[in-house]
Short mmCIF file of C-alpha atoms in Angstrom, two decimals:
data_model
loop_
_atom_site.label_atom_id
_atom_site.label_comp_id
_atom_site.label_asym_id
_atom_site.label_seq_id
_atom_site.Cartn_x
_atom_site.Cartn_y
_atom_site.Cartn_z
CA MET A 1099 13.67 14.46 4.32
CA PRO A 1100 11.08 15.82 6.78
CA VAL A 1101 7.38 15.46 6.21
CA GLU A 1102 5.09 18.34 6.07
CA VAL A 1103 1.87 17.09 7.43
CA ILE A 1104 -0.82 18.63 5.50
CA LYS A 1105 -4.55 18.70 6.21
CA ILE A 1106 -5.88 15.59 4.63
CA LYS A 1107 -9.28 15.57 2.96
CA ASN A 1108 -11.70 13.51 4.85
CA LYS A 1109 -8.72 12.32 6.97
CA GLU A 1110 -8.24 9.41 4.54
CA LEU A 1111 -4.95 8.07 3.27
CA ILE A 1112 -4.34 5.39 0.75
CA TYR A 1113 -1.43 3.10 0.89
CA TRP A 1114 0.31 0.32 -0.92
CA ILE A 1115 2.91 -1.89 0.73
CA ASP A 1116 5.12 -4.59 -0.69
CA LEU A 1117 6.68 -7.37 1.42
CA THR A 1118 9.43 -9.94 0.80
CA GLY A 1119 7.77 -13.08 2.10
CA PRO A 1120 7.75 -15.67 3.55
CA ALA A 1121 5.29 -14.69 6.26
CA SER A 1122 7.47 -15.55 9.16
CA LEU A 1123 10.29 -13.21 7.96
CA ASP A 1124 8.19 -10.69 5.92
CA GLU A 1125 10.03 -7.33 5.71
CA ILE A 1126 8.55 -4.25 4.11
CA ILE A 1127 10.35 -3.36 0.89
CA ARG A 1128 8.16 -0.56 -0.45
CA LEU A 1129 5.58 1.74 1.03
CA THR A 1130 3.64 4.36 -0.90
CA ILE A 1131 1.12 6.73 0.72
CA ILE A 1132 -1.22 9.07 -1.19
CA ASP A 1133 -4.19 11.20 -0.34
CA PRO A 1134 -7.61 10.85 -1.97
CA ASN A 1135 -6.59 13.36 -4.65
CA ASN A 1136 -3.60 11.10 -5.63
CA GLN A 1137 -1.12 13.48 -4.16
CA VAL A 1138 1.92 11.40 -3.23
CA LEU A 1139 2.94 11.95 0.41
CA PHE A 1140 5.40 9.19 0.71
CA ASN A 1141 6.98 6.75 -1.70
CA ARG A 1142 10.01 4.76 -0.84
CA LYS A 1143 11.69 1.39 -1.21
CA PHE A 1144 13.63 -0.13 1.72
CA ASP A 1145 16.55 -2.43 2.05
CA THR A 1146 16.01 -5.49 4.37
CA LYS A 1147 17.78 -6.74 7.45
CA GLN A 1148 17.15 -10.43 7.37
CA VAL A 1149 15.59 -11.47 3.85
CA ASP A 1150 17.97 -11.23 0.96
CA TYR A 1151 15.93 -13.09 -1.48
CA TRP A 1152 12.29 -13.12 -2.60
CA ASN A 1153 10.34 -13.82 -5.72
CA SER A 1154 10.51 -10.62 -7.73
CA ASN A 1155 7.79 -11.85 -10.08
CA ILE A 1156 5.35 -10.97 -7.24
CA ASN A 1157 6.25 -7.35 -6.69
CA GLY A 1158 8.61 -6.41 -9.38
CA ILE A 1159 11.34 -5.51 -6.85
CA ILE A 1160 14.73 -7.24 -7.41
CA PRO A 1161 16.53 -7.70 -4.19
CA GLU A 1162 19.81 -6.42 -5.46
CA SER A 1163 18.20 -3.06 -6.45
CA LEU A 1164 17.52 -2.24 -2.70
CA ILE A 1165 21.20 -2.59 -1.52
CA LYS A 1166 21.75 1.23 -1.27
CA GLU A 1167 18.28 1.95 0.06
CA SER A 1168 17.77 2.84 3.73
CA LEU A 1169 16.06 0.53 6.26
CA PHE A 1170 12.40 0.93 6.99
CA GLU A 1171 13.24 1.92 10.69
CA GLU A 1172 14.95 5.01 9.35
CA SER A 1173 11.61 6.41 7.98
CA ARG A 1174 9.52 5.18 10.79
CA LYS A 1175 8.87 8.64 12.46
CA GLU A 1176 7.85 10.19 9.13
CA ILE A 1177 5.59 7.28 8.14
CA GLN A 1178 4.02 7.48 11.70
CA LYS A 1179 3.38 11.29 11.35
CA LEU A 1180 1.54 10.71 8.02
CA PHE A 1181 -0.64 7.87 9.56
CA ASP A 1182 -1.13 10.01 12.66
CA SER A 1183 -2.78 12.69 10.41
CA SER A 1184 -5.51 10.37 9.20
CA GLU A 1185 -8.49 8.66 10.65
CA THR A 1186 -8.90 6.13 7.98
CA LEU A 1187 -6.49 4.09 6.03
CA ILE A 1188 -7.53 2.52 2.61
CA THR A 1189 -5.37 -0.30 1.21
CA PHE A 1190 -5.42 -3.83 -0.51
CA TYR A 1191 -4.05 -6.61 1.48
CA GLY A 1192 -2.67 -3.96 3.67
CA SER A 1193 -0.54 -6.05 5.83
CA THR A 1194 -1.10 -3.97 8.94
CA PRO A 1195 0.55 -6.58 11.40
CA PHE A 1196 3.84 -5.90 9.39
CA LEU A 1197 3.50 -2.23 9.87
CA GLU A 1198 2.88 -2.74 13.54
CA LYS A 1199 5.70 -5.16 13.77
CA GLN A 1200 7.91 -2.32 12.40
CA GLY A 1201 6.76 0.03 15.14
CA ILE A 1202 3.99 1.81 13.36
CA ASN A 1203 0.99 2.45 15.65
CA LEU A 1204 -2.37 2.00 13.92
CA ALA A 1205 -4.51 2.00 17.16
CA ASN A 1206 -7.89 3.99 16.71
CA LYS A 1207 -7.48 3.83 12.88
CA THR A 1208 -10.28 2.56 10.61
CA ILE A 1209 -8.63 0.24 8.20
CA ILE A 1210 -10.51 -0.33 4.87
CA ASP A 1211 -8.92 -3.23 3.08
CA LEU A 1212 -10.44 -3.45 -0.32
CA ALA A 1213 -9.37 -7.11 -0.40
CA ASP A 1214 -12.03 -7.80 2.14
CA SER A 1215 -14.78 -6.42 0.01
CA PHE A 1216 -13.42 -7.92 -3.28
CA ARG A 1217 -12.45 -11.33 -2.03
CA VAL A 1218 -14.34 -13.79 -4.19
CA LEU A 1219 -12.83 -17.16 -3.80
CA GLY A 1220 -10.00 -16.40 -1.23
CA ASP A 1221 -7.32 -17.71 -3.64
CA SER A 1222 -4.72 -16.62 -6.19
CA THR A 1223 -7.46 -14.64 -8.20
CA ASP A 1224 -7.84 -12.02 -5.45
CA THR A 1225 -5.27 -9.67 -6.68
CA ILE A 1226 -4.72 -5.94 -7.28
CA GLU A 1227 -4.57 -6.74 -10.86
CA ASN A 1228 -8.02 -8.35 -10.95
CA LEU A 1229 -9.41 -5.59 -8.64
CA CYS A 1230 -8.27 -3.04 -11.22
CA ILE A 1231 -9.55 -5.01 -14.18
CA TYR A 1232 -12.97 -5.33 -12.45
CA TYR A 1233 -13.21 -1.59 -11.90
CA GLY A 1234 -11.64 -0.43 -14.97
CA TYR A 1235 -8.42 1.03 -13.69
CA PRO A 1236 -5.55 0.76 -16.18
CA LEU A 1237 -2.90 -0.85 -13.90
CA THR A 1238 -0.10 -2.44 -16.09
CA ASP A 1239 0.18 -6.11 -15.76
CA ASN A 1240 3.93 -6.04 -15.89
CA VAL A 1241 4.96 -5.94 -12.28
CA PHE A 1242 8.49 -4.77 -13.27
CA GLU A 1243 7.03 -1.71 -14.80
CA ARG A 1244 4.46 -1.18 -12.02
CA THR A 1245 5.34 1.37 -9.10
CA GLY A 1246 3.88 1.81 -5.59
CA ILE A 1247 2.23 4.84 -6.91
CA ASP A 1248 0.39 3.00 -9.75
CA CYS A 1249 -0.95 0.52 -7.03
CA ALA A 1250 -1.96 3.21 -4.64
CA LYS A 1251 -3.74 4.96 -7.33
CA GLY A 1252 -5.48 1.90 -8.47
CA ILE A 1253 -6.63 1.33 -4.81
CA ASN A 1254 -7.93 4.96 -4.58
CA PHE A 1255 -9.78 4.62 -7.98
CA CYS A 1256 -11.34 1.26 -7.12
CA TYR A 1257 -12.38 2.38 -3.67
CA HIS A 1258 -14.21 5.32 -5.07
CA GLU A 1259 -15.91 3.05 -7.73
CA MET A 1260 -16.94 0.61 -4.95
CA GLU A 1261 -18.30 3.59 -2.96
CA ASN A 1262 -20.29 4.80 -6.12
CA ASN A 1263 -21.73 1.36 -6.63
CA CYS A 1264 -22.87 1.01 -3.08
CA LYS A 1265 -24.64 4.45 -3.30
CA ALA A 1266 -26.27 3.59 -6.55
CA GLN A 1267 -27.56 0.38 -4.99
CA GLU A 1268 -28.90 2.33 -2.03
CA ASN A 1269 -30.97 4.57 -4.28
#
């Protein structure tokens, strides 16, 4: 389905990405892109080429559920058009090298990764769940019920809360 590139407020996009792991073989299995008003611009799961098993308890995506999904490369042009329409990409542990490995050009993009600002210990506590708890976003803790849209909206909410906190500290 073709993408209608719309004028994006402030040229910002928010995205959530899920990967298979392990890092050496990581494949993108879900990508969700929204605008600052939570309008869903892209939301898709992908089948994999190489990896046929991963820990579903991390992302809630069961490998067998993707068998009928298309490969990432089939959506690459559509995704690139969306990213090209923005100047800034906001994410949480955005895994930009994996997007680039799949042929997505992110040159000249400002990447705001909330994980960088939120990182406390650099360990397993630096999660989207804890980010949302901290900023008061109601993200379900059941990964099997959670969607990419839920995560992207959580990122958007937390980003704006972070921005508001920074402005309040400046005043």
